[in-house]
XYZ file of C-alpha atoms in Angstrom:
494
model
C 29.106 59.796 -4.592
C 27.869 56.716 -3.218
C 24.759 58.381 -1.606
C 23.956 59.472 -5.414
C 24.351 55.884 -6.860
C 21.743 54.851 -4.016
C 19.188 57.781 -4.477
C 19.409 56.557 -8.341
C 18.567 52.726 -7.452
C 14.450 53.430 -6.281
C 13.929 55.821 -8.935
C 14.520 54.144 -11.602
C 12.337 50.765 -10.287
C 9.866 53.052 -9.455
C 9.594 54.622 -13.057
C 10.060 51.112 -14.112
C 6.985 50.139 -12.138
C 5.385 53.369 -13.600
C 5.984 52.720 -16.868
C 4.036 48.999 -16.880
C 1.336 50.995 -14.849
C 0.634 53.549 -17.121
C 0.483 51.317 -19.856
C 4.000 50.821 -21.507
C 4.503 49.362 -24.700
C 2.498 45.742 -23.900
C -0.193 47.205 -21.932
C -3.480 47.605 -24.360
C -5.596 50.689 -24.741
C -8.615 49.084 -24.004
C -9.878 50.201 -20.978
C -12.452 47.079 -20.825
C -9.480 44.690 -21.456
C -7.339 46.611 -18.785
C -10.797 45.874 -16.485
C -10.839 42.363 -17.241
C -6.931 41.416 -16.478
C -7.396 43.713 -12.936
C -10.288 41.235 -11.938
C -8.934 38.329 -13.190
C -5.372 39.279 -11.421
C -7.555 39.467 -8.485
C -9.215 36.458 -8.547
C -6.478 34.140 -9.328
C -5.008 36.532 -6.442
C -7.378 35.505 -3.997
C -7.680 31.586 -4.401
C -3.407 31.658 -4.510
C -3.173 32.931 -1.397
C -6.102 31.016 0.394
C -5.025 28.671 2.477
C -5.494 24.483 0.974
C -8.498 23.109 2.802
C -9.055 19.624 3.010
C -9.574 18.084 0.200
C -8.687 21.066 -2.407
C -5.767 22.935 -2.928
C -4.941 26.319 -4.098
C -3.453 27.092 -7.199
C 0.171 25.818 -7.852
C 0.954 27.473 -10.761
C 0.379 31.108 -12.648
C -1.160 32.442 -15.928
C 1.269 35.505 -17.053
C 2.561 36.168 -20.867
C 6.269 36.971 -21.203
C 5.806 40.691 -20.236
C 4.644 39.523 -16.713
C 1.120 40.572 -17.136
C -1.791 38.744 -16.244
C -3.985 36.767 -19.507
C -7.338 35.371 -18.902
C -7.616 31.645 -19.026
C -9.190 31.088 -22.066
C -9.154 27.813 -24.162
C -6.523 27.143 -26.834
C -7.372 26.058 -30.632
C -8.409 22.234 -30.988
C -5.655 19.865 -32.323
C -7.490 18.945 -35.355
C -7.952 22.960 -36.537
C -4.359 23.288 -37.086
C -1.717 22.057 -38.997
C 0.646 19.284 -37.692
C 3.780 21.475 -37.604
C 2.149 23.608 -35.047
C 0.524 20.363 -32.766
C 3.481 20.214 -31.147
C 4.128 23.864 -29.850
C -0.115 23.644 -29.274
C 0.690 20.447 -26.843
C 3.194 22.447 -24.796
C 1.040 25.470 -24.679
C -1.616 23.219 -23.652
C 0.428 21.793 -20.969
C 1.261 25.139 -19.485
C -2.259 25.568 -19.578
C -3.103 22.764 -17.337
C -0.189 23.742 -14.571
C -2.525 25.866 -12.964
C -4.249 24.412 -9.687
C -7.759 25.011 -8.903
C -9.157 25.092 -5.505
C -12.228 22.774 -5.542
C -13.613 22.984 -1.698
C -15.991 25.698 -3.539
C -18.159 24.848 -6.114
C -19.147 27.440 -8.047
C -15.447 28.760 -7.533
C -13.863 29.755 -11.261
C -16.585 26.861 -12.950
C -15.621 28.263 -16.778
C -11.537 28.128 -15.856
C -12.162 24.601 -14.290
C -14.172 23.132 -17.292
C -11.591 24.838 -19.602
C -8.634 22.716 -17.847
C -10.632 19.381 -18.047
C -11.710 19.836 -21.644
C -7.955 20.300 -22.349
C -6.674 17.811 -20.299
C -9.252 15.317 -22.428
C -7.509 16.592 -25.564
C -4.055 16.043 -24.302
C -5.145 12.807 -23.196
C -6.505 11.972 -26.852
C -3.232 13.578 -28.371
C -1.132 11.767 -26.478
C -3.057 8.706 -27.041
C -2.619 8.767 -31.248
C -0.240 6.900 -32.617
C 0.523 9.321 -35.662
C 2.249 12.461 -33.301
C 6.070 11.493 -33.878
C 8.201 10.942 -30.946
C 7.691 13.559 -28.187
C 10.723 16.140 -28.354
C 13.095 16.516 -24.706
C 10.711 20.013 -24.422
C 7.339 18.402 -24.347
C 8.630 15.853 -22.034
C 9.852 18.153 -19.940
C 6.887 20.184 -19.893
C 4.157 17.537 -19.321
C 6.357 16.072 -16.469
C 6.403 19.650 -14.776
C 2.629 20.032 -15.439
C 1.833 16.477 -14.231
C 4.268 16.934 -11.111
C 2.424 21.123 -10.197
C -0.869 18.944 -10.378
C -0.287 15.861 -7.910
C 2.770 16.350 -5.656
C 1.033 17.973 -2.753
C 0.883 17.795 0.661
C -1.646 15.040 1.594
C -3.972 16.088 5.130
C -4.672 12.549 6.523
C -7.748 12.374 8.850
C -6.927 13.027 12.118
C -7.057 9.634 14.469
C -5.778 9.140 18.242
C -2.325 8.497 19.248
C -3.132 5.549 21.272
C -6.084 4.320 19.176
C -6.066 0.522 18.608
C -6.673 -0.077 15.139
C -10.116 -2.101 14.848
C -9.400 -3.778 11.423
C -13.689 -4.000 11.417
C -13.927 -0.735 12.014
C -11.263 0.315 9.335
C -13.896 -1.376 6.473
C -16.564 0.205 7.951
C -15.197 3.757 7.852
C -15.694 5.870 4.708
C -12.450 6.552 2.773
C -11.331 10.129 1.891
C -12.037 11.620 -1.374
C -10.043 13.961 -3.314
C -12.484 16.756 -4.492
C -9.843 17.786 -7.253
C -10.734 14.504 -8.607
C -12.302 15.725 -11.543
C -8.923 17.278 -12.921
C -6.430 14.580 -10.753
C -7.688 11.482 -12.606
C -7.470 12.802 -15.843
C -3.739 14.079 -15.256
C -2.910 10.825 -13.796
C -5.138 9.047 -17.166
C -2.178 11.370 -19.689
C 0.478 10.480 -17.336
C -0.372 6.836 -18.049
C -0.632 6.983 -21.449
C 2.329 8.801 -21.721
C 4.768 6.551 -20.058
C 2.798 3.194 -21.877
C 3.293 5.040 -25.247
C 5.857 3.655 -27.720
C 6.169 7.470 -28.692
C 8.253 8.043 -25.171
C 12.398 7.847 -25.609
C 13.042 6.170 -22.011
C 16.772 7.578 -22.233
C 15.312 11.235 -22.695
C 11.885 10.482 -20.003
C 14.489 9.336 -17.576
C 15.924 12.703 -17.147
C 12.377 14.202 -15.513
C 11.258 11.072 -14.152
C 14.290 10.994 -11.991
C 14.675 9.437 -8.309
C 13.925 12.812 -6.794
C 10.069 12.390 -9.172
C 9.927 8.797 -7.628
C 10.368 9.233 -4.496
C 7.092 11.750 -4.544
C 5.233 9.860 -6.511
C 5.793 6.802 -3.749
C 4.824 9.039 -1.263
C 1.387 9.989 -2.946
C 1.030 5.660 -2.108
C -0.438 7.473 1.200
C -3.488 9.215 -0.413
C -6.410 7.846 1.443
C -8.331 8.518 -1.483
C -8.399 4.559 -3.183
C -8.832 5.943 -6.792
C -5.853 7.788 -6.537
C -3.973 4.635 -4.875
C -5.541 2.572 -8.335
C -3.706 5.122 -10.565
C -0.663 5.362 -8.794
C -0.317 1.478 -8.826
C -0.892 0.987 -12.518
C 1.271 4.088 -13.170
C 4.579 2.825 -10.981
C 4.218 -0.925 -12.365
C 4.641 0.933 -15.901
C 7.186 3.293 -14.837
C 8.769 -0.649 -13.580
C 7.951 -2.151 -16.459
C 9.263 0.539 -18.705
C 12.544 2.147 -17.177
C 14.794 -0.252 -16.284
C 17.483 1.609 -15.075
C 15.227 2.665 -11.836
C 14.126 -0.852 -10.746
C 16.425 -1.120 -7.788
C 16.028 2.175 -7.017
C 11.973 1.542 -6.569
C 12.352 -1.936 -5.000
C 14.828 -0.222 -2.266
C 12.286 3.043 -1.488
C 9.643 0.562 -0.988
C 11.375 -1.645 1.016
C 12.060 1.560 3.346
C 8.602 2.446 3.481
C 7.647 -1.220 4.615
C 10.577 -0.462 7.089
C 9.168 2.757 8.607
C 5.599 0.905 8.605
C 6.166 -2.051 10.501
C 9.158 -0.499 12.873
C 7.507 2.658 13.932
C 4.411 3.941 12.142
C 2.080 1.322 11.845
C 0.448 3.807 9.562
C 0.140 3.737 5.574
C -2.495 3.374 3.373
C -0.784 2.310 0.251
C 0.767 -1.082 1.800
C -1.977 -3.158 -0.042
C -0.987 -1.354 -3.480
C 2.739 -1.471 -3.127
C 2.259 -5.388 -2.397
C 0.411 -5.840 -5.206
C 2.953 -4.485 -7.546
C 5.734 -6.558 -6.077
C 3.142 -9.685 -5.836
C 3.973 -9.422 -9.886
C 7.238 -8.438 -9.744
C 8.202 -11.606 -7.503
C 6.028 -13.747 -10.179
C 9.179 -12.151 -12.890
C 12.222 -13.048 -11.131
C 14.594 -15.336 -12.642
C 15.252 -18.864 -11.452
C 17.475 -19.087 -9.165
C 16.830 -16.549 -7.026
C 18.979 -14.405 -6.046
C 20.513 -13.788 -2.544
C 19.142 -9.757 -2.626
C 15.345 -11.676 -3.335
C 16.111 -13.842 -0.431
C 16.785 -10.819 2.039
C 13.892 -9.119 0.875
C 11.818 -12.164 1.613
C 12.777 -12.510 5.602
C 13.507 -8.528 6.408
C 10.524 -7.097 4.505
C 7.379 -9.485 3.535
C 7.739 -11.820 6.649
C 7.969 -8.921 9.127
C 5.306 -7.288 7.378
C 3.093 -9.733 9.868
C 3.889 -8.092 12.642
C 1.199 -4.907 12.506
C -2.213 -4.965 13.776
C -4.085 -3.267 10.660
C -2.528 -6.804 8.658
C -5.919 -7.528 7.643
C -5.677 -4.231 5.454
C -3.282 -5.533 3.500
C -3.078 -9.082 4.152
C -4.530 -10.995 0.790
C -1.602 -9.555 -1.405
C 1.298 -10.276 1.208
C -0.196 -13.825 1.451
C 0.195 -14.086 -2.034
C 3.700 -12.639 -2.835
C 4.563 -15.087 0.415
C 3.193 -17.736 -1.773
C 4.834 -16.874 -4.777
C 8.458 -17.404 -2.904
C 7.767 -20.729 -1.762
C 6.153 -21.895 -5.073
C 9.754 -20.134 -6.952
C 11.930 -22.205 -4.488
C 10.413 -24.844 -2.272
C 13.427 -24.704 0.360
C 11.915 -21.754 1.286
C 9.034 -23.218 2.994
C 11.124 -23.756 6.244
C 12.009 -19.902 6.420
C 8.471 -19.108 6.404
C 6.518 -20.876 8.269
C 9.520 -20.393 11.113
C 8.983 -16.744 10.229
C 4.961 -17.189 10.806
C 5.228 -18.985 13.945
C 7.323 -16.142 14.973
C 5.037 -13.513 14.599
C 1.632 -15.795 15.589
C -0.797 -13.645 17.394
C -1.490 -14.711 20.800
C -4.417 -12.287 21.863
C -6.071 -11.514 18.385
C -8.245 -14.830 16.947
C -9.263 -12.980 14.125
C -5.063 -12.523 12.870
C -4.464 -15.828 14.207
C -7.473 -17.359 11.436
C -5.457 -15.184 8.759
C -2.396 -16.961 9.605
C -3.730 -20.301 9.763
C -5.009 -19.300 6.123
C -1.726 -18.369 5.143
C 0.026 -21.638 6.660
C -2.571 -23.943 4.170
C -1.152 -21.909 0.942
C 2.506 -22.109 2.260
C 2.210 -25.651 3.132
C 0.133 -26.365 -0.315
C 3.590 -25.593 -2.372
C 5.828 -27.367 0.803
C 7.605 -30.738 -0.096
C 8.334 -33.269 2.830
C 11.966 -32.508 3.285
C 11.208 -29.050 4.129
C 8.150 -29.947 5.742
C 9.994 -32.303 8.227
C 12.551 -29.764 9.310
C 9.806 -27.266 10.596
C 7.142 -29.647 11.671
C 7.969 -29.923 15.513
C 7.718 -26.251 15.957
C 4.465 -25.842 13.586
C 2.325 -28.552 15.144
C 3.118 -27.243 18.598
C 1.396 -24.315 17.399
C -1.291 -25.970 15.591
C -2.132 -27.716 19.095
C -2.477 -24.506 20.686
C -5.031 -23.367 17.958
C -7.075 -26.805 18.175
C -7.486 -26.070 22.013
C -8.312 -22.628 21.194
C -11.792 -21.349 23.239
C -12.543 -19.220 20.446
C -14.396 -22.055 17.948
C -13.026 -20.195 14.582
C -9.425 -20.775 15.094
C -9.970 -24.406 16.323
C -11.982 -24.824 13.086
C -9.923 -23.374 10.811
C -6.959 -25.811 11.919
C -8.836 -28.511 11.922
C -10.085 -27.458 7.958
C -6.177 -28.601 7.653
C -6.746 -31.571 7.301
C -9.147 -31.057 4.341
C -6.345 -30.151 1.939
C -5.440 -33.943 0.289
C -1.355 -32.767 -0.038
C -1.603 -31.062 3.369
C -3.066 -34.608 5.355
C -0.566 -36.630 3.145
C 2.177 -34.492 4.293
C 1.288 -35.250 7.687
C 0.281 -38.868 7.476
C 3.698 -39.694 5.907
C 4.912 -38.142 9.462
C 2.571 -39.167 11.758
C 4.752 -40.848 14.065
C 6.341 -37.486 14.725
C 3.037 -35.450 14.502
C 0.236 -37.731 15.881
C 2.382 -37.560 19.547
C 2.025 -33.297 19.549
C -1.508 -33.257 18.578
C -3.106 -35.921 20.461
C -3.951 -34.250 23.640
C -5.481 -31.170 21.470
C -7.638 -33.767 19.750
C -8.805 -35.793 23.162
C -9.350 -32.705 24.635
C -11.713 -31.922 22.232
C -13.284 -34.756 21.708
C -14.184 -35.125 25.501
C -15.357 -31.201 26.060
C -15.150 -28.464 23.820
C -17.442 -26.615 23.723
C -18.732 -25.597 20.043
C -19.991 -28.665 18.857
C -18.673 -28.130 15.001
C -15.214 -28.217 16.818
C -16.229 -31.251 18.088
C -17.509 -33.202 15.229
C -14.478 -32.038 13.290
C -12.604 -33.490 15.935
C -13.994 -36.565 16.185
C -13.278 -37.001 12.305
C -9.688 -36.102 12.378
C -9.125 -38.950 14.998
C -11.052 -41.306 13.167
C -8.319 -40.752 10.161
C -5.165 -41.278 12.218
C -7.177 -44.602 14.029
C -7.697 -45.810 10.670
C -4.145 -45.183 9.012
C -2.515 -46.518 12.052
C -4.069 -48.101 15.369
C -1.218 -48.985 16.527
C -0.011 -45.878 16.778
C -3.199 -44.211 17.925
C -3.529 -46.908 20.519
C 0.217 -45.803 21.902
C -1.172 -42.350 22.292
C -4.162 -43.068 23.620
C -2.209 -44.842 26.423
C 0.131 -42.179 26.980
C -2.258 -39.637 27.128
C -4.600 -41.134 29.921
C -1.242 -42.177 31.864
C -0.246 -38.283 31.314
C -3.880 -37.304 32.328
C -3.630 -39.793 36.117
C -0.293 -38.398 36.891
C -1.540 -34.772 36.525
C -4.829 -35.695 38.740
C -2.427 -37.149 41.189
C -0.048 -33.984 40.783
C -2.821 -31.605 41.213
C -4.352 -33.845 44.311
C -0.621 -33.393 45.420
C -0.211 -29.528 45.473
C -4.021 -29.029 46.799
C -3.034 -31.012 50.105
C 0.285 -28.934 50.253
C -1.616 -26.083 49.591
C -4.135 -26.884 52.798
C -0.973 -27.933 54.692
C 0.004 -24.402 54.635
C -3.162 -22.517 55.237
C -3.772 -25.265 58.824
C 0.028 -24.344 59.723
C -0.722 -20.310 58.657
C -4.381 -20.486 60.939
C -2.554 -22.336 63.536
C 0.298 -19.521 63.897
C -2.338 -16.769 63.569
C -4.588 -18.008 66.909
């Protein structure tokens, strides 16, 4: 019995399969038409199953009617030739439309389906765009988010780079970025996308149910693209998804923050750092007075450690400024940072340690004296090293300190405390750098603490050339030790 019930099972999908083959009731007569759907089916065929080359993918998504069998891709009516109780049924057919993926690493690869897509995604764009469409139903939302997400969540193939490979930050401007070929259809998705978060047509409380964590958390990831036109898009499109949906705000600050994490603590790698720093360089510039504790956190665990990489320069300009933004929100927290610069101070790489020093002068710009006086020690021990620097940029750019009226009048009102740090930098420099803009620079900076306060220059002066005998007669001291040994060492040896 059971044998029969099995021997029953392939017949029938076989005269199932026979029936569609021989033509069935949805299979036309047309012999032509049947000619057309077997080459298109093969086609479409052909660039699904081809493997996604760099810079091109193959197609994500299919073209079948209800029946299962293949339709050419042909173009749907316009918008404006029919009437508006059908626009929105001809938006989600549109949309469906537009799911399917072209590969683009071949040119004159499918160039009537391709110009078809882009020609509709312009429409949708435009449709989208009017402001007499109604509110857009749960359906159409839910379509255009899966057509948007079968278009740009892919799987981005980063240039390969060595391991080991110290990360020239000249070289890194030099080298040409990585462009998306699909960027003829990508930008325009992304441009509808846009327009339909911004529009005042979108219900956030029915959006929120496709653009869920899971869709964030992909989109962030696309932050990687090394393609900086897609980076643009994504930026503008997460600061209005931000903007927009309130509920996910945490959420978004928090999957940042753990992308920051895995950059500075392990990877090192990212190409969307500059990006994501620019949309929380305006999201700092919203919070509410006072800050909160959470900000605070976020502050020392994520944007101060973010100093730590070598590629900073990359991304440094927008950290400098959401650093900036802190300290200009809530002036106590001058201390924290410029403890958590001199922290992280590059010892080995002048061309960081001039970024920091330009980052110190914006910090110390918004700094009031009390919170100036609890750091100074620390930060002028620093800014000695950099005045005795060999390399003349770093000794110039400290001395360019001095420059900055509210920076020099912070200093002068602690002198006594600062002159005693700095003075052997200065004298040093005076009597032998080597660069001689160092020097005149120098020579000025010494000339304003002489003329503020002589006294107090002549003090140092003292104690400097007393410092300066003892070491000669220190040094003369460990030289004739030195000898001492090597006469006793020769002595033993014969």
């Amino acid at each position: 019995m059971w044998k029969q019930i099995l021997s029953k099972l392939p017949k029938k999908s076989s005269s199932k399969s026979d029936h569609h083959k021989h033509g069935g009731p949805h299979s036309s007569s047309s012999s032509s038409h049947a000619s057309t759907s077997k080459s298109s089916s093969h086609n479409n065929s052909h660039t699904k199953n081809a493997p996604p080359p760099p810079g091109g993918r193959s197609e994500g998504g299919n073209n079948h009617n209800k029946s299962g069998v293949f339709t050419p891709y042909e173009a749907l009516p316009h918008f404006k030739d029919i009437p508006n109780s059908e626009k929105q049924n001809l938006f989600i057919n549109k949309l469906n439309l537009c799911r399917l993926v072209f590969d683009f690493t071949d040119p004159t690869n499918n160039i009537k389906e391709k110009d078809i897509k882009r020609q509709t995604l312009l429409e949708l764009v435009d449709y989208v765009n009017s402001a007499n469409n109604g509110k857009f139903s749960q359906v159409s939302i839910q379509e255009l988010v899966r057509m948007v997400s079968a278009n740009i969540f892919r799987t981005l193939n980063p240039q390969p780079r060595e391991i080991n490979k110290v990360i020239d930050a000249l070289d890194l401007e030099e080298e040409e970025p990585s462009m998306d070929l699909a960027w003829p259809h990508l930008h325009l998705v992304y441009e509808l996308f846009l327009r339909f978060v911004a529009s005042p047509e979108t219900d956030t409380k029915l959006a929120k149910r496709y653009i869920d964590q899971s869709f964030l958390l992909r989109l962030l990831d696309l932050f990687d693209s090394e393609d900086p036109r897609e980076r643009d898009c994504l930026k503008t499109i997460l600061h209005r998804i931000y903007g927009k949906f309130m509920v996910h705000r945490p959420f978004i600050r928090k999957s940042i923050n753990n992308i920051f994490y895995r950059f500075v603590f392990e990877t090192e790698k990212h190409n969307g750092i500059a990006e994501f720093l620019e949309i929380l360089g305006s999201i700092i510039n919203g919070f509410a007075l006072p800050l909160k504790d959470e900000h605070k956190v976020f502050l020392v665990r994520v944007l101060i450690p973010l100093h730590k990489p070598k590629c900073l320069q990359m991304y440094h300009q927008q950290l400098s400024y959401c650093i900036a933004q802190f300290v200009e929100k809530d002036c106590k927290l001058a201390d924290t940072v410029v403890r958590g610069l001199l922290k992280y101070w590059p010892v080995t790489n002048s061309s960081k340690e001039v970024m920091f020093l330009n980052e110190l002068e914006e910090v110390l710009e918004a700094t009031q004296p009390p919170e100036f006086q609890r750091c100074m020690v620390p930060l002028f021990r620093q800014i000695a090293r950099c005045l005795n620097s060999l390399h003349f940029q770093v000794a110039e750019r400290a001395l360019f300190l001095w420059n900055n009226n509210h920076i020099e009048n912070l200093i002068m009102q602690s002198r006594k405390v600062i002159l005693p740090i700095i003075f052997p930098a200065l004298e040093r420099n005076a009597q032998k750098h080597w660069n001689q803009a160092v020097h005149s620079l120098t020579l000025n900076v010494r000339k304003i603490f002489n003329d503020l306060d002589p006294e107090l220059f002549k003090e140092c002066l003292a104690k400097f050339k007393e410092d300066e005998s003892k070491q000669v007669e220190t040094d003369a001291k460990r030289e004739a030790t030195w000898k001492r040994l090597e006469e006793v060492g020769m002595r033993k040896a014969s």
